[in-house]
Amino acid sequence: MGHVILVTGGARSGKSSHAEARVAALPGERVYIATARPEDDEMRARIAHHIARRGPGWLTLEEPFDLAGALDRTDGRGPRLVDCLTLWLANLMFADRDWSPEADLLIAALARQNSPVVLVSNEVGMGIVPENALARAFRDAQGWLNQRVAAMANEVEFVVAGLPLRLK
Amino acid sequence: MGHVILVTGGARSGKSSHAEARVAALPGERVYIATARPEDDEMRARIAHHIARRGPGWLTLEEPFDLAGALDRTDGRGPRLVDCLTLWLANLMFADRDWSPEADLLIAALARQNSPVVLVSNEVGMGIVPENALARAFRDAQGWLNQRVAAMANEVEFVVAGLPLRLK
Amino acid sequence: MGHVILVTGGARSGKSSHAEARVAALPGERVYIATARPEDDEMRARIAHHIARRGPGWLTLEEPFDLAGALDRTDGRGPRLVDCLTLWLANLMFADRDWSPEADLLIAALARQNSPVVLVSNEVGMGIVPENALARAFRDAQGWLNQRVAAMANEVEFVVAGLPLRLK
């Protein structure tokens, strides 16, 4: 199985930069699988910031839903960076799709890859319980998704203030 | 003194599962001390999920307020799992009871136990400052309570994505 | 260069106590640089609590904006405790000042100090995305500021339940 690395952390914790550095250190063509959809100015600014930081030398793919397919289609080329599981989960939930079978598909795909995959995700459960029921459901789903990916990953890192803590 | 273990982490971080595994690895009758009160559908679903996961072989006790008494009454039988301090604190605060002397009673009880105790708690202070004053007061109380229990515990673990980090 | 230590963590995680203990262990006159402004009762209570805990033997300076100047003016006396970067950032943002050049000035000042500096900051990015745009901007700025200070610090500690985890 290709090496699977999960990089998790808070918003603006430096997890994407760290995940990019992990991918850049691996041989082969680097593939960036973006789950973000540039639907508002804030998101467009964030995406532009990430593209500028990565620089040239990356193949970029936009895939808001079918991560399993994107991984299968790019396997064998080189290391893939999936940034990020949180937006992927949000895309599924806003489209009223059940995230749990989609997570099964993702995990099955990760298990059959030959090239490495680095996945970025967010910690969203360390604040006060949200008053909004959808936010609570999202928080639960994100926590369970992170646990499932972490359970099958070869390495898990938790990033705080740009510095990785090895969890596994 | 019986061994005291604090397991803390975010919502849906896998802390209850991890705490259950710690208790299950200890000899003697396993006692589950539940602080949750099944007052709405969301909470009932969460409790049912936890009961299903634990399986048989646990004595279950519901105790929303008097944790010191519940610990004293079950001491000597085997390891106890207290799940969780966050709901206990919420029960106290919603009943307009001062949590601080209750925390003193809990800590005094922990110090006199002969059988081990594993306590689950939440990290709630790593989001943006809540706009609601009650939420801010809760966040403060939870942080102070965690510090007090951690200071006297023999072991403290911080769970992220299902993986424990040893803090003490 | 004087030793620079960043102590980060959630609200009520015990980070200020831990940072004070780090400063107290260093030789020389201890200087407390407070960024809080006692503008409401909640903040006044918090400040009084911190002052009571520190006890005598500290020189206290209030500096809501010009941290670089405060550091330069107190260099050579002994270790300084800056508590905290989160309130400093909030002061800048509520005054409509751009935090990024201010962060450059702070980092340049840190790099030229001869006496040690311990800085306290908050993790605010591990909750659900705030609905409020200003809260999102604050969360981003705090995350970036923590990364920048962490990158140049000699030591970084993450405090959970009063217990420090060494990140760097």
Coordinates of C-alpha atoms in Angstrom, one line a residue:
Chain A
M1 CA 0.0 0.0 0.0
G2 CA 1.2 3.5 -0.7
H3 CA 2.1 5.5 2.4
V4 CA -0.9 7.5 3.8
I5 CA -0.2 10.6 6.0
L6 CA -2.9 12.6 7.8
V7 CA -2.0 16.1 8.8
T8 CA -4.6 17.7 11.1
G9 CA -4.8 20.9 13.1
G10 CA -6.7 24.1 13.7
A11 CA -7.5 26.8 11.2
R12 CA -4.4 28.8 10.1
S13 CA -2.2 26.4 12.1
G14 CA 0.2 25.9 9.2
K15 CA -1.1 22.4 8.4
S16 CA -1.3 23.0 4.6
S17 CA 2.3 24.3 4.4
H18 CA 3.5 21.4 6.5
A19 CA 1.6 18.9 4.3
E20 CA 3.0 20.5 1.1
A21 CA 6.5 20.2 2.5
R22 CA 5.9 16.5 3.2
V23 CA 4.7 16.0 -0.4
A24 CA 7.5 18.0 -1.8
A25 CA 10.0 15.8 -0.1
L26 CA 8.7 12.7 -1.9
P27 CA 9.9 11.7 -5.4
G28 CA 7.6 11.8 -8.5
E29 CA 5.2 14.3 -10.0
R30 CA 3.3 16.2 -7.3
V31 CA -0.4 16.2 -7.6
Y32 CA -2.6 18.7 -5.7
I33 CA -6.2 17.6 -5.3
A34 CA -8.2 20.6 -4.2
T35 CA -11.6 20.1 -2.7
A36 CA -12.4 23.9 -2.4
R37 CA -14.9 25.5 -4.7
P38 CA -14.1 29.2 -5.4
E39 CA -17.6 30.3 -4.6
D40 CA -17.0 33.6 -2.8
D41 CA -14.3 36.2 -2.5
E42 CA -12.9 34.9 0.8
M43 CA -12.5 31.4 -0.6
R44 CA -11.0 32.7 -3.9
A45 CA -8.4 34.7 -1.9
R46 CA -7.5 31.7 0.2
I47 CA -7.1 29.5 -2.9
A48 CA -4.9 32.1 -4.6
H49 CA -2.8 32.3 -1.5
H50 CA -2.3 28.5 -1.5
I51 CA -1.5 28.4 -5.2
A52 CA 1.1 31.2 -4.9
R53 CA 2.8 29.4 -2.0
R54 CA 3.0 26.0 -3.7
G55 CA 4.7 27.5 -6.8
P56 CA 5.1 25.7 -10.1
G57 CA 5.7 22.0 -10.4
W58 CA 2.3 20.8 -9.2
L59 CA -0.4 19.3 -11.2
T60 CA -3.7 20.7 -9.8
L61 CA -7.0 18.9 -9.9
E62 CA -10.3 20.3 -8.6
E63 CA -12.5 17.6 -7.1
P64 CA -15.2 18.6 -4.7
F65 CA -16.9 15.2 -4.3
D66 CA -15.2 12.1 -5.8
L67 CA -11.9 11.9 -3.9
A68 CA -11.7 8.1 -4.4
G69 CA -11.9 8.6 -8.2
A70 CA -9.4 11.4 -8.1
L71 CA -6.9 9.2 -6.2
D72 CA -7.4 6.2 -8.5
R73 CA -6.9 8.4 -11.6
T74 CA -3.7 9.9 -10.4
D75 CA -2.1 6.8 -8.8
G76 CA 1.3 5.9 -10.1
R77 CA 2.4 9.4 -11.0
G78 CA 3.7 10.6 -7.7
P79 CA 2.6 11.8 -4.3
R80 CA -0.9 13.4 -3.9
L81 CA -1.9 16.2 -1.5
V82 CA -5.6 16.2 -0.7
D83 CA -6.4 19.7 0.7
C84 CA -8.7 19.3 2.6
L85 CA -11.1 16.8 4.1
T86 CA -13.0 19.5 5.9
L87 CA -14.2 21.2 2.7
W88 CA -14.9 17.9 1.1
L89 CA -17.1 17.0 4.1
A90 CA -18.8 20.4 3.9
N91 CA -19.4 19.9 0.1
L92 CA -21.1 16.6 0.9
M93 CA -23.2 17.9 3.7
F94 CA -24.4 21.0 1.8
A95 CA -25.3 18.8 -1.1
D96 CA -27.4 16.6 1.3
R97 CA -25.2 13.6 0.7
D98 CA -24.5 11.1 3.4
W99 CA -20.8 11.4 4.3
S100 CA -20.5 8.0 5.9
P101 CA -20.6 5.8 2.8
E102 CA -18.5 8.4 1.0
A103 CA -15.9 8.0 3.8
D104 CA -16.0 4.2 3.2
L105 CA -15.2 4.7 -0.5
L106 CA -12.4 7.1 0.4
I107 CA -10.9 4.7 2.9
A108 CA -11.1 1.8 0.5
A109 CA -9.4 3.9 -2.2
L110 CA -6.6 5.0 0.2
A111 CA -6.0 1.3 1.0
R112 CA -5.4 0.4 -2.7
Q113 CA -3.1 3.3 -3.7
N114 CA 0.5 2.6 -4.8
S115 CA 1.7 6.2 -4.6
P116 CA 1.7 8.1 -1.4
V117 CA -1.2 10.4 -0.2
V118 CA -1.0 13.2 2.3
L119 CA -4.4 14.4 3.5
V120 CA -5.1 17.7 5.3
S121 CA -8.0 17.9 7.8
N122 CA -9.2 20.3 10.5
E123 CA -9.8 19.9 14.3
V124 CA -13.2 21.6 14.8
G125 CA -14.3 20.1 18.2
M126 CA -12.3 22.0 20.8
G127 CA -14.6 25.0 21.1
I128 CA -17.9 25.5 22.9
V129 CA -20.8 23.4 21.7
P130 CA -22.3 25.3 18.7
E131 CA -25.9 26.5 19.1
N132 CA -26.6 25.6 15.5
A133 CA -27.7 22.0 15.0
L134 CA -26.1 21.8 11.5
A135 CA -22.8 23.0 13.0
R136 CA -23.0 20.3 15.7
A137 CA -23.7 17.6 13.0
F138 CA -20.7 18.9 11.0
R139 CA -18.5 18.8 14.1
D140 CA -19.5 15.3 14.8
A141 CA -19.0 14.1 11.2
Q142 CA -15.6 15.8 11.1
G143 CA -14.5 14.1 14.3
W144 CA -15.6 10.7 13.2
L145 CA -14.0 11.1 9.7
N146 CA -10.7 12.1 11.2
Q147 CA -10.8 9.1 13.5
R148 CA -11.5 6.8 10.6
V149 CA -8.7 8.2 8.4
A150 CA -6.3 8.3 11.3
A151 CA -7.0 4.6 12.1
M152 CA -5.8 3.5 8.7
A153 CA -3.1 6.1 8.1
N154 CA 0.6 5.2 8.4
E155 CA 1.4 8.5 10.0
V156 CA -0.7 11.2 11.7
E157 CA 0.6 14.6 12.6
F158 CA -1.2 17.3 14.6
V159 CA 0.1 20.8 13.7
V160 CA 0.0 23.7 16.2
A161 CA 1.6 27.1 15.4
G162 CA 3.2 25.6 12.3
L163 CA 4.9 22.8 14.3
P164 CA 4.0 19.2 13.9
L165 CA 3.4 16.8 16.8
R166 CA 3.6 13.2 15.8
L167 CA 0.5 11.3 16.9
K168 CA 1.2 8.0 15.0
Chain B
M1 CA -4.5 5.7 46.3
G2 CA -6.2 4.1 43.3
H3 CA -4.8 5.1 40.0
V4 CA -6.5 8.2 38.5
I5 CA -6.4 8.8 34.7
L6 CA -7.8 11.9 33.0
V7 CA -8.6 11.5 29.3
T8 CA -9.3 14.9 27.6
G9 CA -9.9 16.0 24.0
G10 CA -12.3 17.6 21.6
A11 CA -15.8 16.6 20.7
R12 CA -15.8 13.3 18.7
S13 CA -12.1 12.9 19.2
G14 CA -12.4 9.3 20.3
K15 CA -11.8 10.1 23.9
S16 CA -14.6 7.9 25.3
S17 CA -13.5 4.9 23.3
H18 CA -10.0 5.4 24.4
A19 CA -11.1 5.8 28.0
E20 CA -13.2 2.6 27.8
A21 CA -10.3 0.7 26.4
R22 CA -8.2 1.9 29.4
V23 CA -10.8 0.7 31.8
A24 CA -11.4 -2.6 30.0
A25 CA -7.7 -3.4 30.3
L26 CA -7.9 -3.2 34.1
P27 CA -9.0 -6.2 36.3
G28 CA -12.3 -6.3 38.3
E29 CA -15.9 -5.4 37.6
R30 CA -16.1 -2.4 35.3
V31 CA -18.4 0.4 36.4
Y32 CA -19.7 3.1 34.1
I33 CA -20.7 6.3 35.8
A34 CA -22.8 8.3 33.3
T35 CA -23.4 12.0 34.0
A36 CA -25.6 12.5 30.9
R37 CA -29.3 13.0 31.3
P38 CA -31.4 11.7 28.3
E39 CA -33.4 14.8 28.0
D40 CA -33.6 15.2 24.2
D41 CA -33.4 13.0 21.1
E42 CA -29.8 14.0 20.3
M43 CA -28.6 13.1 23.7
R44 CA -30.6 9.8 23.8
A45 CA -29.0 8.8 20.4
R46 CA -25.5 9.6 21.8
I47 CA -26.1 7.6 24.9
A48 CA -27.5 4.6 22.9
H49 CA -24.4 4.8 20.7
H50 CA -22.1 4.7 23.7
I51 CA -24.0 1.8 25.4
A52 CA -23.9 -0.3 22.2
R53 CA -20.1 0.3 21.9
R54 CA -19.3 -0.7 25.4
G55 CA -21.3 -4.0 25.1
P56 CA -22.2 -6.2 28.1
G57 CA -20.0 -6.6 31.2
W58 CA -20.4 -3.1 32.5
L59 CA -22.4 -2.0 35.6
T60 CA -24.0 1.3 34.6
L61 CA -24.9 4.0 37.1
E62 CA -26.5 7.4 36.2
E63 CA -25.3 10.2 38.4
P64 CA -25.7 13.7 37.1
F65 CA -24.6 15.5 40.3
D66 CA -23.0 13.5 43.1
L67 CA -19.9 12.0 41.5
A68 CA -18.0 11.9 44.9
G69 CA -20.8 9.7 46.3
A70 CA -21.0 7.5 43.2
L71 CA -17.2 6.9 43.4
D72 CA -17.3 6.1 47.2
R73 CA -20.3 3.7 46.7
T74 CA -18.5 1.7 43.9
D75 CA -15.0 1.7 45.3
G76 CA -13.4 -1.8 45.7
R77 CA -15.4 -3.4 42.9
G78 CA -13.2 -2.6 40.0
P79 CA -12.2 0.3 37.7
R80 CA -14.7 3.1 37.2
L81 CA -15.2 5.2 34.0
V82 CA -16.7 8.7 34.6
D83 CA -18.1 9.9 31.3
C84 CA -18.0 12.9 31.4
L85 CA -16.9 15.8 33.5
T86 CA -18.2 18.3 30.9
L87 CA -21.8 17.1 31.2
W88 CA -21.4 17.0 35.0
L89 CA -20.3 20.6 34.9
A90 CA -23.1 21.6 32.6
N91 CA -25.6 19.9 35.0
L92 CA -24.3 21.9 37.9
M93 CA -24.3 25.2 36.1
F94 CA -27.8 24.7 34.7
A95 CA -29.0 23.9 38.2
D96 CA -27.3 27.1 39.4
R97 CA -25.0 25.2 41.7
D98 CA -21.5 26.5 42.3
W99 CA -19.1 24.1 40.6
S100 CA -16.0 25.0 42.6
P101 CA -16.9 23.4 45.9
E102 CA -18.3 20.4 44.0
A103 CA -14.9 20.1 42.3
D104 CA -13.3 20.1 45.7
L105 CA -15.6 17.2 46.8
L106 CA -14.8 15.3 43.7
I107 CA -11.0 15.8 44.0
A108 CA -11.2 14.7 47.7
A109 CA -13.1 11.6 46.7
L110 CA -10.7 10.8 43.9
A111 CA -7.8 11.0 46.4
R112 CA -9.4 8.4 48.8
Q113 CA -10.4 5.8 46.2
N114 CA -8.7 2.3 46.3
S115 CA -9.9 1.2 42.8
P116 CA -8.8 3.0 39.7
V117 CA -10.9 5.8 38.1
V118 CA -10.7 7.0 34.5
L119 CA -12.4 10.4 33.9
V120 CA -13.4 11.8 30.5
S121 CA -13.4 15.5 29.9
N122 CA -13.6 18.0 27.0
E123 CA -11.3 20.7 25.7
V124 CA -13.6 23.6 24.9
G125 CA -11.3 26.6 25.0
M126 CA -9.6 26.5 21.6
G127 CA -12.2 28.3 19.5
I128 CA -13.1 32.0 19.2
V129 CA -14.3 33.7 22.4
P130 CA -18.1 32.9 22.6
E131 CA -20.4 36.0 22.4
N132 CA -22.6 34.5 25.0
A133 CA -21.6 35.2 28.7
L134 CA -22.8 31.9 30.0
A135 CA -20.8 30.1 27.3
R136 CA -17.7 32.1 28.4
A137 CA -18.4 31.2 32.1
F138 CA -18.7 27.5 31.1
R139 CA -15.5 27.6 29.1
D140 CA -13.6 29.1 32.0
A141 CA -15.1 26.6 34.5
Q142 CA -14.2 23.7 32.2
G143 CA -10.7 24.8 31.8
W144 CA -10.1 25.3 35.6
L145 CA -11.8 21.9 36.4
N146 CA -9.5 20.2 33.9
Q147 CA -6.5 21.8 35.4
R148 CA -7.5 20.8 38.9
V149 CA -8.2 17.1 38.0
A150 CA -5.0 17.0 35.8
A151 CA -2.9 18.3 38.7
M152 CA -3.9 15.4 41.0
A153 CA -4.2 12.6 38.3
N154 CA -1.5 10.0 37.9
E155 CA -1.9 10.0 34.1
V156 CA -3.3 12.6 31.7
E157 CA -3.9 11.8 28.0
F158 CA -5.0 14.3 25.3
V159 CA -6.9 12.5 22.4
V160 CA -6.8 13.8 18.8
A161 CA -8.3 11.9 15.9
G162 CA -8.6 8.8 18.2
L163 CA -4.9 8.9 19.1
P164 CA -3.7 9.6 22.6
L165 CA -0.9 12.0 23.4
R166 CA 0.5 11.5 26.9
L167 CA 0.6 14.8 28.8
K168 CA 1.5 13.3 32.2
Chain C
M1 CA 20.0 36.8 21.1
G2 CA 18.0 36.5 24.3
H3 CA 16.0 33.3 24.7
V4 CA 12.5 33.5 23.3
I5 CA 9.8 31.1 24.5
L6 CA 6.2 31.0 23.1
V7 CA 3.6 29.4 25.4
T8 CA 0.3 28.8 23.6
G9 CA -2.9 27.0 24.5
G10 CA -6.7 27.3 24.9
A11 CA -8.6 29.6 27.2
R12 CA -8.1 28.7 30.8
S13 CA -5.6 26.0 29.9
G14 CA -3.1 27.1 32.5
K15 CA -0.8 28.8 30.0
S16 CA -0.3 32.0 31.9
S17 CA 0.6 30.2 35.1
H18 CA 3.0 28.0 33.2
A19 CA 4.6 31.0 31.5
E20 CA 4.9 32.8 34.9
A21 CA 6.7 29.7 36.3
R22 CA 9.1 29.8 33.3
V23 CA 9.9 33.4 33.9
A24 CA 10.2 33.0 37.7
A25 CA 12.8 30.3 37.1
L26 CA 15.1 32.8 35.3
P27 CA 17.5 35.2 37.1
G28 CA 17.1 39.0 37.1
E29 CA 14.2 41.4 37.7
R30 CA 11.0 39.9 36.4
V31 CA 8.9 42.2 34.2
Y32 CA 5.3 41.7 33.3
I33 CA 4.1 43.3 30.1
A34 CA 0.3 43.4 30.2
T35 CA -1.5 43.9 26.9
A36 CA -5.0 43.8 28.6
R37 CA -7.0 47.0 29.0
P38 CA -9.3 46.9 32.1
E39 CA -12.3 48.1 30.1
D40 CA -15.1 46.0 31.6
D41 CA -15.8 44.1 34.9
E42 CA -15.0 40.7 33.4
M43 CA -11.6 41.9 32.2
R44 CA -10.9 43.7 35.5
A45 CA -11.7 40.5 37.5
R46 CA -9.4 38.5 35.2
I47 CA -6.5 41.0 35.6
A48 CA -6.9 41.1 39.4
H49 CA -6.8 37.3 39.5
H50 CA -3.5 37.3 37.5
I51 CA -1.9 40.0 39.6
A52 CA -2.9 38.1 42.8
R53 CA -1.4 34.9 41.5
R54 CA 1.9 36.5 40.4
G55 CA 2.5 38.1 43.9
P56 CA 5.1 40.8 44.6
G57 CA 8.5 40.9 42.9
W58 CA 7.3 41.8 39.5
L59 CA 7.6 45.1 37.7
T60 CA 4.3 45.6 35.8
L61 CA 4.0 47.6 32.6
E62 CA 0.7 48.1 30.7
E63 CA 1.3 48.3 26.9
P64 CA -1.7 47.6 24.7
F65 CA 0.0 48.4 21.4
D66 CA 3.8 49.0 21.3
L67 CA 5.2 45.7 22.4
A68 CA 8.5 46.3 20.4
G69 CA 9.0 49.5 22.4
A70 CA 8.2 47.9 25.7
L71 CA 10.7 45.1 25.1
D72 CA 13.4 47.5 24.0
R73 CA 12.8 49.7 27.1
T74 CA 13.1 46.8 29.5
D75 CA 15.9 44.8 27.9
G76 CA 18.8 44.1 30.2
R77 CA 16.8 44.1 33.5
G78 CA 15.7 40.5 33.4
P79 CA 13.2 38.1 31.9
R80 CA 10.0 39.6 30.5
L81 CA 6.5 38.0 30.3
V82 CA 4.2 39.2 27.6
D83 CA 0.6 38.3 28.4
C84 CA -0.8 38.0 25.9
L85 CA -0.5 38.2 22.1
T86 CA -4.2 37.5 21.7
L87 CA -5.3 40.7 23.5
W88 CA -2.6 42.7 21.7
L89 CA -3.9 41.4 18.4
A90 CA -7.5 42.3 19.4
N91 CA -6.4 45.8 20.5
L92 CA -4.8 46.3 17.0
M93 CA -7.8 45.0 15.1
F94 CA -10.4 47.0 17.1
A95 CA -8.3 50.1 16.6
D96 CA -8.3 49.3 12.8
R97 CA -4.6 48.9 12.6
D98 CA -3.0 46.4 10.3
W99 CA -1.5 43.7 12.5
S100 CA 0.9 42.3 9.9
P101 CA 3.5 45.2 9.9
E102 CA 3.1 45.4 13.7
A103 CA 4.0 41.7 13.9
D104 CA 7.1 42.4 11.8
L105 CA 8.1 45.1 14.3
L106 CA 7.5 42.7 17.2
I107 CA 9.6 39.9 15.6
A108 CA 12.4 42.3 14.8
A109 CA 12.4 43.5 18.4
L110 CA 12.4 39.9 19.7
A111 CA 15.4 39.1 17.6
R112 CA 17.5 42.0 19.1
Q113 CA 16.7 41.4 22.8
N114 CA 19.5 40.4 25.2
S115 CA 17.2 39.3 28.1
P116 CA 14.8 36.4 27.7
V117 CA 11.2 36.9 26.7
V118 CA 8.3 34.5 27.4
L119 CA 5.2 35.2 25.3
V120 CA 1.7 33.9 26.0
S121 CA -0.8 33.3 23.1
N122 CA -4.0 31.5 22.4
E123 CA -5.1 28.7 20.1
V124 CA -8.4 29.9 18.7
G125 CA -8.8 27.9 15.5
M126 CA -10.0 24.5 16.7
G127 CA -13.7 25.2 16.9
I128 CA -16.4 25.5 14.2
V129 CA -15.9 28.2 11.6
P130 CA -17.4 31.4 13.2
E131 CA -20.4 32.9 11.4
N132 CA -19.1 36.4 12.1
A133 CA -16.6 37.7 9.4
L134 CA -14.6 39.7 12.0
A135 CA -14.2 36.6 14.1
R136 CA -13.0 34.7 11.1
A137 CA -10.5 37.4 10.3
F138 CA -9.3 37.4 13.9
R139 CA -8.9 33.6 13.9
D140 CA -6.8 33.8 10.7
A141 CA -4.6 36.6 12.1
Q142 CA -4.1 34.8 15.4
G143 CA -3.1 31.6 13.6
W144 CA -0.6 33.4 11.3
L145 CA 0.8 35.5 14.2
N146 CA 1.4 32.3 16.3
Q147 CA 3.2 30.7 13.3
R148 CA 5.4 33.6 12.8
V149 CA 6.4 33.9 16.5
A150 CA 6.8 30.1 16.7
A151 CA 9.1 30.1 13.7
M152 CA 11.6 32.4 15.3
A153 CA 11.2 31.3 19.0
N154 CA 13.8 29.1 20.7
E155 CA 11.1 27.1 22.5
V156 CA 7.4 26.6 21.9
E157 CA 5.1 24.9 24.4
F158 CA 1.4 24.0 24.0
V159 CA -0.4 23.8 27.3
V160 CA -3.4 21.5 27.8
A161 CA -5.1 21.1 31.3
G162 CA -2.1 22.9 32.9
L163 CA 0.4 20.5 31.4
P164 CA 3.0 21.7 28.7
L165 CA 3.7 19.7 25.6
R166 CA 7.0 20.7 24.0
L167 CA 6.5 21.6 20.3
K168 CA 10.0 23.0 19.7

